[in-house]
JSON list of N, CA and C in Angstrom, two decimals:
[
{"chain": "A", "resi": 11, "resn": "MET", "atom": "N", "xyz": [22.85, 2.20, 17.11]},
{"chain": "A", "resi": 11, "resn": "MET", "atom": "CA", "xyz": [21.61, 2.52, 17.60]},
{"chain": "A", "resi": 11, "resn": "MET", "atom": "C", "xyz": [21.63, 4.48, 17.48]},
{"chain": "A", "resi": 12, "resn": "ALA", "atom": "N", "xyz": [20.76, 5.11, 17.29]},
{"chain": "A", "resi": 12, "resn": "ALA", "atom": "CA", "xyz": [20.71, 6.54, 17.56]},
{"chain": "A", "resi": 12, "resn": "ALA", "atom": "C", "xyz": [20.56, 6.79, 18.85]},
{"chain": "A", "resi": 13, "resn": "LEU", "atom": "N", "xyz": [20.88, 7.94, 19.35]},
{"chain": "A", "resi": 13, "resn": "LEU", "atom": "CA", "xyz": [20.58, 8.40, 21.19]},
{"chain": "A", "resi": 13, "resn": "LEU", "atom": "C", "xyz": [19.49, 8.76, 21.02]},
{"chain": "A", "resi": 14, "resn": "PHE", "atom": "N", "xyz": [19.25, 10.27, 20.00]},
{"chain": "A", "resi": 14, "resn": "PHE", "atom": "CA", "xyz": [17.73, 10.62, 20.25]},
{"chain": "A", "resi": 14, "resn": "PHE", "atom": "C", "xyz": [17.01, 10.23, 18.91]},
{"chain": "A", "resi": 15, "resn": "LYS", "atom": "N", "xyz": [16.35, 8.90, 18.95]},
{"chain": "A", "resi": 15, "resn": "LYS", "atom": "CA", "xyz": [15.61, 8.62, 18.09]},
{"chain": "A", "resi": 15, "resn": "LYS", "atom": "C", "xyz": [13.97, 9.04, 17.97]},
{"chain": "A", "resi": 16, "resn": "LYS", "atom": "N", "xyz": [13.75, 9.83, 17.05]},
{"chain": "A", "resi": 16, "resn": "LYS", "atom": "CA", "xyz": [12.47, 10.43, 16.92]},
{"chain": "A", "resi": 16, "resn": "LYS", "atom": "C", "xyz": [11.42, 9.37, 16.84]},
{"chain": "A", "resi": 17, "resn": "ARG", "atom": "N", "xyz": [10.35, 9.58, 17.81]},
{"chain": "A", "resi": 17, "resn": "ARG", "atom": "CA", "xyz": [9.13, 8.55, 17.76]},
{"chain": "A", "resi": 17, "resn": "ARG", "atom": "C", "xyz": [8.06, 9.49, 16.96]},
{"chain": "A", "resi": 18, "resn": "GLN", "atom": "N", "xyz": [7.41, 8.55, 15.82]},
{"chain": "A", "resi": 18, "resn": "GLN", "atom": "CA", "xyz": [6.30, 9.06, 15.64]},
{"chain": "A", "resi": 18, "resn": "GLN", "atom": "C", "xyz": [5.26, 9.32, 16.37]},
{"chain": "A", "resi": 19, "resn": "VAL", "atom": "N", "xyz": [4.50, 10.22, 16.37]},
{"chain": "A", "resi": 19, "resn": "VAL", "atom": "CA", "xyz": [3.14, 10.34, 17.33]},
{"chain": "A", "resi": 19, "resn": "VAL", "atom": "C", "xyz": [2.06, 10.73, 16.21]},
{"chain": "A", "resi": 20, "resn": "GLY", "atom": "N", "xyz": [1.33, 9.74, 16.46]},
{"chain": "A", "resi": 20, "resn": "GLY", "atom": "CA", "xyz": [-0.11, 9.21, 15.54]},
{"chain": "A", "resi": 20, "resn": "GLY", "atom": "C", "xyz": [-1.19, 10.16, 15.99]},
{"chain": "A", "resi": 21, "resn": "LYS", "atom": "N", "xyz": [-1.70, 10.98, 15.38]},
{"chain": "A", "resi": 21, "resn": "LYS", "atom": "CA", "xyz": [-3.38, 11.69, 15.85]},
{"chain": "A", "resi": 21, "resn": "LYS", "atom": "C", "xyz": [-4.19, 10.95, 16.30]},
{"chain": "A", "resi": 22, "resn": "PRO", "atom": "N", "xyz": [-5.03, 11.01, 17.29]},
{"chain": "A", "resi": 22, "resn": "PRO", "atom": "CA", "xyz": [-6.14, 10.21, 17.78]},
{"chain": "A", "resi": 22, "resn": "PRO", "atom": "C", "xyz": [-6.88, 9.89, 16.46]},
{"chain": "A", "resi": 23, "resn": "GLY", "atom": "N", "xyz": [-7.74, 8.69, 16.33]},
{"chain": "A", "resi": 23, "resn": "GLY", "atom": "CA", "xyz": [-8.37, 8.16, 15.40]},
{"chain": "A", "resi": 23, "resn": "GLY", "atom": "C", "xyz": [-7.72, 7.89, 14.19]},
{"chain": "A", "resi": 24, "resn": "GLU", "atom": "N", "xyz": [-6.20, 8.17, 13.84]},
{"chain": "A", "resi": 24, "resn": "GLU", "atom": "CA", "xyz": [-5.65, 7.47, 13.13]},
{"chain": "A", "resi": 24, "resn": "GLU", "atom": "C", "xyz": [-5.09, 5.60, 13.21]},
{"chain": "A", "resi": 25, "resn": "TRP", "atom": "N", "xyz": [-5.51, 5.13, 12.23]},
{"chain": "A", "resi": 25, "resn": "TRP", "atom": "CA", "xyz": [-5.75, 3.51, 12.48]},
{"chain": "A", "resi": 25, "resn": "TRP", "atom": "C", "xyz": [-4.70, 3.12, 11.24]},
{"chain": "A", "resi": 26, "resn": "TYR", "atom": "N", "xyz": [-3.73, 2.16, 11.71]},
{"chain": "A", "resi": 26, "resn": "TYR", "atom": "CA", "xyz": [-2.95, 1.41, 10.76]},
{"chain": "A", "resi": 26, "resn": "TYR", "atom": "C", "xyz": [-2.63, -0.30, 10.80]},
{"chain": "A", "resi": 27, "resn": "TYR", "atom": "N", "xyz": [-2.31, -0.86, 9.72]},
{"chain": "A", "resi": 27, "resn": "TYR", "atom": "CA", "xyz": [-2.04, -2.61, 9.73]},
{"chain": "A", "resi": 27, "resn": "TYR", "atom": "C", "xyz": [-1.05, -2.31, 9.78]},
{"chain": "A", "resi": 28, "resn": "CYS", "atom": "N", "xyz": [-0.35, -3.24, 10.81]},
{"chain": "A", "resi": 28, "resn": "CYS", "atom": "CA", "xyz": [0.92, -3.43, 10.67]},
{"chain": "A", "resi": 28, "resn": "CYS", "atom": "C", "xyz": [1.31, -4.87, 9.83]},
{"chain": "A", "resi": 29, "resn": "LEU", "atom": "N", "xyz": [1.91, -4.83, 9.08]},
{"chain": "A", "resi": 29, "resn": "LEU", "atom": "CA", "xyz": [2.42, -5.74, 8.15]},
{"chain": "A", "resi": 29, "resn": "LEU", "atom": "C", "xyz": [3.08, -6.74, 9.10]},
{"chain": "A", "resi": 30, "resn": "VAL", "atom": "N", "xyz": [4.14, -6.72, 9.97]},
{"chain": "A", "resi": 30, "resn": "VAL", "atom": "CA", "xyz": [5.18, -7.68, 11.03]},
{"chain": "A", "resi": 30, "resn": "VAL", "atom": "C", "xyz": [3.74, -8.33, 11.79]},
{"chain": "A", "resi": 31, "resn": "HIS", "atom": "N", "xyz": [3.41, -7.20, 12.49]},
{"chain": "A", "resi": 31, "resn": "HIS", "atom": "CA", "xyz": [2.03, -8.19, 13.70]},
{"chain": "A", "resi": 31, "resn": "HIS", "atom": "C", "xyz": [0.90, -8.67, 13.10]},
{"chain": "A", "resi": 32, "resn": "LYS", "atom": "N", "xyz": [0.71, -8.06, 11.96]},
{"chain": "A", "resi": 32, "resn": "LYS", "atom": "CA", "xyz": [-0.59, -8.46, 11.14]},
{"chain": "A", "resi": 32, "resn": "LYS", "atom": "C", "xyz": [-1.48, -8.19, 12.02]},
{"chain": "A", "resi": 33, "resn": "LYS", "atom": "N", "xyz": [-1.87, -7.04, 12.38]},
{"chain": "A", "resi": 33, "resn": "LYS", "atom": "CA", "xyz": [-2.89, -6.63, 13.21]},
{"chain": "A", "resi": 33, "resn": "LYS", "atom": "C", "xyz": [-3.07, -5.00, 12.96]},
{"chain": "A", "resi": 34, "resn": "VAL", "atom": "N", "xyz": [-4.29, -4.69, 13.66]},
{"chain": "A", "resi": 34, "resn": "VAL", "atom": "CA", "xyz": [-4.83, -3.12, 13.60]},
{"chain": "A", "resi": 34, "resn": "VAL", "atom": "C", "xyz": [-4.07, -2.49, 14.52]},
{"chain": "A", "resi": 35, "resn": "GLU", "atom": "N", "xyz": [-3.40, -1.71, 14.44]},
{"chain": "A", "resi": 35, "resn": "GLU", "atom": "CA", "xyz": [-3.07, -0.35, 15.40]},
{"chain": "A", "resi": 35, "resn": "GLU", "atom": "C", "xyz": [-3.28, 0.90, 15.33]},
{"chain": "A", "resi": 36, "resn": "GLU", "atom": "N", "xyz": [-3.38, 1.47, 16.66]},
{"chain": "A", "resi": 36, "resn": "GLU", "atom": "CA", "xyz": [-3.72, 2.88, 16.81]},
{"chain": "A", "resi": 36, "resn": "GLU", "atom": "C", "xyz": [-2.67, 3.67, 16.69]},
{"chain": "A", "resi": 37, "resn": "GLY", "atom": "N", "xyz": [-2.55, 4.55, 15.76]},
{"chain": "A", "resi": 37, "resn": "GLY", "atom": "CA", "xyz": [-1.23, 5.39, 15.79]},
{"chain": "A", "resi": 37, "resn": "GLY", "atom": "C", "xyz": [-0.36, 4.71, 15.24]},
{"chain": "A", "resi": 38, "resn": "PRO", "atom": "N", "xyz": [0.95, 5.60, 14.82]},
{"chain": "A", "resi": 38, "resn": "PRO", "atom": "CA", "xyz": [2.10, 4.56, 13.93]},
{"chain": "A", "resi": 38, "resn": "PRO", "atom": "C", "xyz": [3.17, 4.11, 14.99]},
{"chain": "A", "resi": 39, "resn": "ASP", "atom": "N", "xyz": [2.33, 2.91, 15.83]},
{"chain": "A", "resi": 39, "resn": "ASP", "atom": "CA", "xyz": [3.53, 2.21, 16.43]},
{"chain": "A", "resi": 39, "resn": "ASP", "atom": "C", "xyz": [4.77, 1.76, 15.87]},
{"chain": "A", "resi": 40, "resn": "CYS", "atom": "N", "xyz": [4.72, 1.26, 14.75]},
{"chain": "A", "resi": 40, "resn": "CYS", "atom": "CA", "xyz": [5.62, 0.43, 13.85]},
{"chain": "A", "resi": 40, "resn": "CYS", "atom": "C", "xyz": [6.18, 1.16, 12.82]},
{"chain": "A", "resi": 41, "resn": "PRO", "atom": "N", "xyz": [7.33, 1.07, 11.76]},
{"chain": "A", "resi": 41, "resn": "PRO", "atom": "CA", "xyz": [7.74, 1.86, 11.26]},
{"chain": "A", "resi": 41, "resn": "PRO", "atom": "C", "xyz": [7.12, 2.40, 9.81]},
{"chain": "A", "resi": 42, "resn": "ALA", "atom": "N", "xyz": [6.95, 3.29, 8.97]},
{"chain": "A", "resi": 42, "resn": "ALA", "atom": "CA", "xyz": [6.52, 3.32, 7.93]},
{"chain": "A", "resi": 42, "resn": "ALA", "atom": "C", "xyz": [6.71, 2.31, 6.75]},
{"chain": "A", "resi": 43, "resn": "LYS", "atom": "N", "xyz": [7.50, 1.64, 6.94]},
{"chain": "A", "resi": 43, "resn": "LYS", "atom": "CA", "xyz": [7.74, 0.40, 5.93]},
{"chain": "A", "resi": 43, "resn": "LYS", "atom": "C", "xyz": [7.10, -0.61, 6.17]},
{"chain": "A", "resi": 44, "resn": "ASP", "atom": "N", "xyz": [6.63, -0.92, 7.49]},
{"chain": "A", "resi": 44, "resn": "ASP", "atom": "CA", "xyz": [5.84, -2.03, 8.05]},
{"chain": "A", "resi": 44, "resn": "ASP", "atom": "C", "xyz": [4.57, -1.84, 7.97]},
{"chain": "A", "resi": 45, "resn": "ARG", "atom": "N", "xyz": [4.14, -0.98, 7.35]},
{"chain": "A", "resi": 45, "resn": "ARG", "atom": "CA", "xyz": [2.32, -0.37, 7.66]},
{"chain": "A", "resi": 45, "resn": "ARG", "atom": "C", "xyz": [1.80, -0.14, 6.42]},
{"chain": "A", "resi": 46, "resn": "PHE", "atom": "N", "xyz": [0.38, -0.30, 6.72]},
{"chain": "A", "resi": 46, "resn": "PHE", "atom": "CA", "xyz": [-0.32, 0.55, 5.70]},
{"chain": "A", "resi": 46, "resn": "PHE", "atom": "C", "xyz": [-1.24, 1.48, 6.27]},
{"chain": "A", "resi": 47, "resn": "GLY", "atom": "N", "xyz": [-1.30, 2.60, 5.71]},
{"chain": "A", "resi": 47, "resn": "GLY", "atom": "CA", "xyz": [-2.61, 3.50, 6.57]},
{"chain": "A", "resi": 47, "resn": "GLY", "atom": "C", "xyz": [-1.99, 4.96, 6.43]},
{"chain": "A", "resi": 48, "resn": "PRO", "atom": "N", "xyz": [-2.66, 6.02, 6.96]},
{"chain": "A", "resi": 48, "resn": "PRO", "atom": "CA", "xyz": [-3.54, 5.86, 8.15]},
{"chain": "A", "resi": 48, "resn": "PRO", "atom": "C", "xyz": [-5.16, 5.69, 7.34]},
{"chain": "A", "resi": 49, "resn": "TYR", "atom": "N", "xyz": [-5.89, 4.94, 8.03]},
{"chain": "A", "resi": 49, "resn": "TYR", "atom": "CA", "xyz": [-7.30, 4.93, 7.59]},
{"chain": "A", "resi": 49, "resn": "TYR", "atom": "C", "xyz": [-7.86, 5.12, 8.94]},
{"chain": "A", "resi": 50, "resn": "THR", "atom": "N", "xyz": [-9.12, 5.41, 8.67]},
{"chain": "A", "resi": 50, "resn": "THR", "atom": "CA", "xyz": [-10.33, 6.66, 9.51]},
{"chain": "A", "resi": 50, "resn": "THR", "atom": "C", "xyz": [-10.88, 5.33, 10.48]},
{"chain": "A", "resi": 51, "resn": "THR", "atom": "N", "xyz": [-11.14, 4.43, 10.16]},
{"chain": "A", "resi": 51, "resn": "THR", "atom": "CA", "xyz": [-11.63, 3.47, 11.02]},
{"chain": "A", "resi": 51, "resn": "THR", "atom": "C", "xyz": [-10.65, 2.01, 11.24]},
{"chain": "A", "resi": 52, "resn": "PRO", "atom": "N", "xyz": [-11.02, 1.34, 12.65]},
{"chain": "A", "resi": 52, "resn": "PRO", "atom": "CA", "xyz": [-10.20, 0.23, 12.61]},
{"chain": "A", "resi": 52, "resn": "PRO", "atom": "C", "xyz": [-10.64, -0.93, 11.64]},
{"chain": "A", "resi": 53, "resn": "GLU", "atom": "N", "xyz": [-12.13, -0.96, 11.37]},
{"chain": "A", "resi": 53, "resn": "GLU", "atom": "CA", "xyz": [-12.35, -1.89, 10.46]},
{"chain": "A", "resi": 53, "resn": "GLU", "atom": "C", "xyz": [-11.88, -1.56, 8.61]},
{"chain": "A", "resi": 54, "resn": "GLU", "atom": "N", "xyz": [-11.28, -0.33, 8.57]},
{"chain": "A", "resi": 54, "resn": "GLU", "atom": "CA", "xyz": [-11.21, -0.03, 7.29]},
{"chain": "A", "resi": 54, "resn": "GLU", "atom": "C", "xyz": [-9.62, -0.50, 7.44]},
{"chain": "A", "resi": 55, "resn": "ALA", "atom": "N", "xyz": [-8.96, -0.22, 8.50]},
{"chain": "A", "resi": 55, "resn": "ALA", "atom": "CA", "xyz": [-7.62, -0.92, 8.48]},
{"chain": "A", "resi": 55, "resn": "ALA", "atom": "C", "xyz": [-7.53, -2.70, 8.55]},
{"chain": "A", "resi": 56, "resn": "ALA", "atom": "N", "xyz": [-8.28, -3.00, 9.24]},
{"chain": "A", "resi": 56, "resn": "ALA", "atom": "CA", "xyz": [-8.22, -4.84, 9.13]},
{"chain": "A", "resi": 56, "resn": "ALA", "atom": "C", "xyz": [-8.55, -5.15, 7.49]},
{"chain": "A", "resi": 57, "resn": "ARG", "atom": "N", "xyz": [-8.94, -4.24, 6.59]},
{"chain": "A", "resi": 57, "resn": "ARG", "atom": "CA", "xyz": [-9.26, -4.81, 5.57]},
{"chain": "A", "resi": 57, "resn": "ARG", "atom": "C", "xyz": [-8.06, -4.19, 4.44]},
{"chain": "A", "resi": 58, "resn": "ALA", "atom": "N", "xyz": [-6.68, -4.02, 5.33]},
{"chain": "A", "resi": 58, "resn": "ALA", "atom": "CA", "xyz": [-5.80, -3.11, 4.06]},
{"chain": "A", "resi": 58, "resn": "ALA", "atom": "C", "xyz": [-5.36, -4.02, 3.42]},
{"chain": "A", "resi": 59, "resn": "MET", "atom": "N", "xyz": [-4.86, -5.40, 3.87]},
{"chain": "A", "resi": 59, "resn": "MET", "atom": "CA", "xyz": [-4.74, -6.54, 2.57]},
{"chain": "A", "resi": 59, "resn": "MET", "atom": "C", "xyz": [-5.38, -6.69, 1.50]},
{"chain": "A", "resi": 60, "resn": "GLU", "atom": "N", "xyz": [-6.71, -6.66, 2.14]},
{"chain": "A", "resi": 60, "resn": "GLU", "atom": "CA", "xyz": [-7.72, -7.58, 0.67]},
{"chain": "A", "resi": 60, "resn": "GLU", "atom": "C", "xyz": [-7.96, -5.85, -0.35]},
{"chain": "A", "resi": 61, "resn": "THR", "atom": "N", "xyz": [-7.79, -4.37, 0.29]},
{"chain": "A", "resi": 61, "resn": "THR", "atom": "CA", "xyz": [-7.61, -3.25, 0.03]},
{"chain": "A", "resi": 61, "resn": "THR", "atom": "C", "xyz": [-6.64, -3.69, -1.17]},
{"chain": "A", "resi": 62, "resn": "ALA", "atom": "N", "xyz": [-5.64, -3.95, -0.60]},
{"chain": "A", "resi": 62, "resn": "ALA", "atom": "CA", "xyz": [-4.49, -3.69, -1.68]},
{"chain": "A", "resi": 62, "resn": "ALA", "atom": "C", "xyz": [-4.38, -5.01, -2.24]},
{"chain": "A", "resi": 63, "resn": "GLN", "atom": "N", "xyz": [-4.83, -6.18, -2.61]},
{"chain": "A", "resi": 63, "resn": "GLN", "atom": "CA", "xyz": [-4.92, -7.35, -3.06]},
{"chain": "A", "resi": 63, "resn": "GLN", "atom": "C", "xyz": [-6.08, -6.61, -4.55]},
{"chain": "A", "resi": 64, "resn": "GLU", "atom": "N", "xyz": [-6.84, -6.15, -3.91]},
{"chain": "A", "resi": 64, "resn": "GLU", "atom": "CA", "xyz": [-8.18, -5.44, -4.84]},
{"chain": "A", "resi": 64, "resn": "GLU", "atom": "C", "xyz": [-7.09, -4.51, -6.07]},
{"chain": "A", "resi": 65, "resn": "ARG", "atom": "N", "xyz": [-6.92, -3.50, -5.27]},
{"chain": "A", "resi": 65, "resn": "ARG", "atom": "CA", "xyz": [-6.02, -2.51, -5.92]},
{"chain": "A", "resi": 65, "resn": "ARG", "atom": "C", "xyz": [-5.02, -2.97, -7.02]},
{"chain": "A", "resi": 66, "resn": "ASN", "atom": "N", "xyz": [-3.98, -3.86, -6.60]},
{"chain": "A", "resi": 66, "resn": "ASN", "atom": "CA", "xyz": [-3.36, -4.64, -7.22]},
{"chain": "A", "resi": 66, "resn": "ASN", "atom": "C", "xyz": [-3.87, -5.34, -8.66]},
{"chain": "A", "resi": 67, "resn": "LEU", "atom": "N", "xyz": [-4.48, -6.00, -8.33]},
{"chain": "A", "resi": 67, "resn": "LEU", "atom": "CA", "xyz": [-5.63, -7.05, -9.46]},
{"chain": "A", "resi": 67, "resn": "LEU", "atom": "C", "xyz": [-6.19, -5.70, -10.66]},
{"chain": "A", "resi": 68, "resn": "GLU", "atom": "N", "xyz": [-6.99, -4.96, -10.00]},
{"chain": "A", "resi": 68, "resn": "GLU", "atom": "CA", "xyz": [-7.24, -3.40, -10.87]},
{"chain": "A", "resi": 68, "resn": "GLU", "atom": "C", "xyz": [-5.93, -3.06, -11.59]},
{"chain": "A", "resi": 69, "resn": "TRP", "atom": "N", "xyz": [-5.06, -3.35, -10.87]},
{"chain": "A", "resi": 69, "resn": "TRP", "atom": "CA", "xyz": [-3.77, -2.34, -12.10]},
{"chain": "A", "resi": 69, "resn": "TRP", "atom": "C", "xyz": [-3.35, -3.35, -13.22]},
{"chain": "A", "resi": 70, "resn": "GLN", "atom": "N", "xyz": [-3.13, -4.47, -12.44]},
{"chain": "A", "resi": 70, "resn": "GLN", "atom": "CA", "xyz": [-2.57, -5.58, -13.49]},
{"chain": "A", "resi": 70, "resn": "GLN", "atom": "C", "xyz": [-3.51, -5.65, -14.51]},
{"chain": "A", "resi": 71, "resn": "THR", "atom": "N", "xyz": [-4.79, -5.74, -14.35]},
{"chain": "A", "resi": 71, "resn": "THR", "atom": "CA", "xyz": [-6.04, -5.95, -15.65]},
{"chain": "A", "resi": 71, "resn": "THR", "atom": "C", "xyz": [-6.36, -4.89, -16.17]},
{"chain": "A", "resi": 72, "resn": "ASP", "atom": "N", "xyz": [-5.66, -3.43, -16.04]},
{"chain": "A", "resi": 72, "resn": "ASP", "atom": "CA", "xyz": [-5.72, -2.41, -16.19]},
{"chain": "A", "resi": 72, "resn": "ASP", "atom": "C", "xyz": [-5.10, -2.50, -18.05]},
{"chain": "A", "resi": 73, "resn": "PRO", "atom": "N", "xyz": [-6.13, -2.48, -19.26]},
{"chain": "A", "resi": 73, "resn": "PRO", "atom": "CA", "xyz": [-5.55, -2.34, -20.35]},
{"chain": "A", "resi": 73, "resn": "PRO", "atom": "C", "xyz": [-4.88, -1.35, -20.77]},
{"chain": "A", "resi": 74, "resn": "LYS", "atom": "N", "xyz": [-4.96, -0.03, -19.97]},
{"chain": "A", "resi": 74, "resn": "LYS", "atom": "CA", "xyz": [-3.64, 1.39, -20.54]},
{"chain": "A", "resi": 74, "resn": "LYS", "atom": "C", "xyz": [-2.61, 0.87, -19.96]},
{"chain": "A", "resi": 75, "resn": "TRP", "atom": "N", "xyz": [-2.40, 0.17, -18.83]},
{"chain": "A", "resi": 75, "resn": "TRP", "atom": "CA", "xyz": [-1.05, 0.13, -18.27]},
{"chain": "A", "resi": 75, "resn": "TRP", "atom": "C", "xyz": [-0.23, -1.31, -18.51]},
{"chain": "A", "resi": 76, "resn": "ASN", "atom": "N", "xyz": [-0.98, -2.21, -19.51]},
{"chain": "A", "resi": 76, "resn": "ASN", "atom": "CA", "xyz": [-0.40, -3.37, -20.13]},
{"chain": "A", "resi": 76, "resn": "ASN", "atom": "C", "xyz": [0.42, -3.35, -20.96]},
{"chain": "A", "resi": 77, "resn": "ASP", "atom": "N", "xyz": [1.70, -3.25, -20.67]},
{"chain": "A", "resi": 77, "resn": "ASP", "atom": "CA", "xyz": [2.88, -2.74, -21.61]},
{"chain": "A", "resi": 77, "resn": "ASP", "atom": "C", "xyz": [3.84, -4.04, -21.66]},
{"chain": "A", "resi": 78, "resn": "ARG", "atom": "N", "xyz": [3.66, -5.39, -21.42]},
{"chain": "A", "resi": 78, "resn": "ARG", "atom": "CA", "xyz": [4.40, -6.40, -21.70]},
{"chain": "A", "resi": 78, "resn": "ARG", "atom": "C", "xyz": [4.38, -6.51, -23.12]},
{"chain": "A", "resi": 79, "resn": "PRO", "atom": "N", "xyz": [5.35, -7.02, -23.51]},
{"chain": "A", "resi": 79, "resn": "PRO", "atom": "CA", "xyz": [5.57, -7.05, -25.25]},
{"chain": "A", "resi": 79, "resn": "PRO", "atom": "C", "xyz": [4.58, -8.29, -25.78]},
{"chain": "A", "resi": 80, "resn": "GLY", "atom": "N", "xyz": [4.31, -8.13, -26.58]},
{"chain": "A", "resi": 80, "resn": "GLY", "atom": "CA", "xyz": [3.04, -9.12, -27.34]},
{"chain": "A", "resi": 80, "resn": "GLY", "atom": "C", "xyz": [1.97, -9.31, -27.25]},
{"chain": "A", "resi": 81, "resn": "ASP", "atom": "N", "xyz": [1.37, -8.33, -26.10]},
{"chain": "A", "resi": 81, "resn": "ASP", "atom": "CA", "xyz": [0.18, -7.96, -25.82]},
{"chain": "A", "resi": 81, "resn": "ASP", "atom": "C", "xyz": [-0.65, -7.50, -26.72]},
{"chain": "A", "resi": 82, "resn": "ALA", "atom": "N", "xyz": [-1.68, -7.84, -26.85]},
{"chain": "A", "resi": 82, "resn": "ALA", "atom": "CA", "xyz": [-2.64, -7.17, -28.28]},
{"chain": "A", "resi": 82, "resn": "ALA", "atom": "C", "xyz": [-2.83, -5.55, -27.65]},
{"chain": "A", "resi": 83, "resn": "ALA", "atom": "N", "xyz": [-2.98, -5.40, -26.49]},
{"chain": "A", "resi": 83, "resn": "ALA", "atom": "CA", "xyz": [-3.28, -3.87, -26.13]},
{"chain": "A", "resi": 83, "resn": "ALA", "atom": "C", "xyz": [-2.37, -3.12, -26.61]},
{"chain": "A", "resi": 84, "resn": "GLY", "atom": "N", "xyz": [-0.90, -3.46, -26.39]},
{"chain": "A", "resi": 84, "resn": "GLY", "atom": "CA", "xyz": [-0.24, -2.42, -26.65]},
{"chain": "A", "resi": 84, "resn": "GLY", "atom": "C", "xyz": [0.55, -2.79, -27.98]},
{"chain": "A", "resi": 85, "resn": "GLU", "atom": "N", "xyz": [0.05, -3.73, -28.90]},
{"chain": "A", "resi": 85, "resn": "GLU", "atom": "CA", "xyz": [0.40, -4.07, -30.24]},
{"chain": "A", "resi": 85, "resn": "GLU", "atom": "C", "xyz": [0.22, -2.74, -31.14]},
{"chain": "A", "resi": 86, "resn": "GLY", "atom": "N", "xyz": [1.36, -2.14, -31.66]},
{"chain": "A", "resi": 86, "resn": "GLY", "atom": "CA", "xyz": [1.25, -1.03, -33.06]},
{"chain": "A", "resi": 86, "resn": "GLY", "atom": "C", "xyz": [1.13, 0.28, -32.41]},
{"chain": "A", "resi": 87, "resn": "GLU", "atom": "N", "xyz": [0.98, 0.70, -31.53]},
{"chain": "A", "resi": 87, "resn": "GLU", "atom": "CA", "xyz": [0.54, 2.03, -30.86]},
{"chain": "A", "resi": 87, "resn": "GLU", "atom": "C", "xyz": [2.27, 2.61, -30.39]},
{"chain": "A", "resi": 88, "resn": "GLY", "atom": "N", "xyz": [3.06, 2.06, -30.25]},
{"chain": "A", "resi": 88, "resn": "GLY", "atom": "CA", "xyz": [4.48, 2.59, -29.99]},
{"chain": "A", "resi": 88, "resn": "GLY", "atom": "C", "xyz": [4.58, 2.94, -28.65]},
{"chain": "A", "resi": 89, "resn": "GLU", "atom": "N", "xyz": [3.58, 2.98, -27.77]},
{"chain": "A", "resi": 89, "resn": "GLU", "atom": "CA", "xyz": [3.58, 3.14, -26.48]},
{"chain": "A", "resi": 89, "resn": "GLU", "atom": "C", "xyz": [3.69, 1.94, -25.50]},
{"chain": "A", "resi": 90, "resn": "GLY", "atom": "N", "xyz": [4.52, 2.30, -24.41]},
{"chain": "A", "resi": 90, "resn": "GLY", "atom": "CA", "xyz": [4.13, 1.30, -23.24]},
{"chain": "A", "resi": 90, "resn": "GLY", "atom": "C", "xyz": [5.28, 0.23, -23.51]},
{"chain": "A", "resi": 91, "resn": "THR", "atom": "N", "xyz": [5.98, -0.22, -24.73]},
{"chain": "A", "resi": 91, "resn": "THR", "atom": "CA", "xyz": [6.79, -1.13, -24.68]},
{"chain": "A", "resi": 91, "resn": "THR", "atom": "C", "xyz": [8.18, -0.61, -23.70]},
{"chain": "A", "resi": 92, "resn": "GLY", "atom": "N", "xyz": [8.79, 0.44, -23.52]},
{"chain": "A", "resi": 92, "resn": "GLY", "atom": "CA", "xyz": [10.01, 0.33, -22.74]},
{"chain": "A", "resi": 92, "resn": "GLY", "atom": "C", "xyz": [10.80, 0.68, -23.51]},
{"chain": "A", "resi": 93, "resn": "THR", "atom": "N", "xyz": [10.53, 0.46, -25.21]},
{"chain": "A", "resi": 93, "resn": "THR", "atom": "CA", "xyz": [11.68, 0.50, -25.89]},
{"chain": "A", "resi": 93, "resn": "THR", "atom": "C", "xyz": [11.78, 1.73, -26.56]},
{"chain": "A", "resi": 94, "resn": "ALA", "atom": "N", "xyz": [13.01, 2.06, -27.31]},
{"chain": "A", "resi": 94, "resn": "ALA", "atom": "CA", "xyz": [13.41, 3.34, -28.04]},
{"chain": "A", "resi": 94, "resn": "ALA", "atom": "C", "xyz": [13.16, 2.88, -29.46]},
{"chain": "A", "resi": 95, "resn": "THR", "atom": "N", "xyz": [12.82, 3.66, -30.30]},
{"chain": "A", "resi": 95, "resn": "THR", "atom": "CA", "xyz": [13.17, 3.36, -31.77]},
{"chain": "A", "resi": 95, "resn": "THR", "atom": "C", "xyz": [13.85, 4.28, -32.52]}
]
């Protein structure tokens, strides 16, 4: 255990969603690895998991980033397959 553990101090009005406690918190009470944020409102922080799910879905269905071998979007273009020729 560190003797002088630096505690992160949040600014007033910064809201986070804690992934461990599954709740909205003002200021960074939990380590960065365990939270999403900062958000400007508690309501926005409360939607953090939904927002992340929506963004993941957008990324997964984006044809520009679909680089799985055999997919029609990447065939014949020579990009995105991850293999050198």
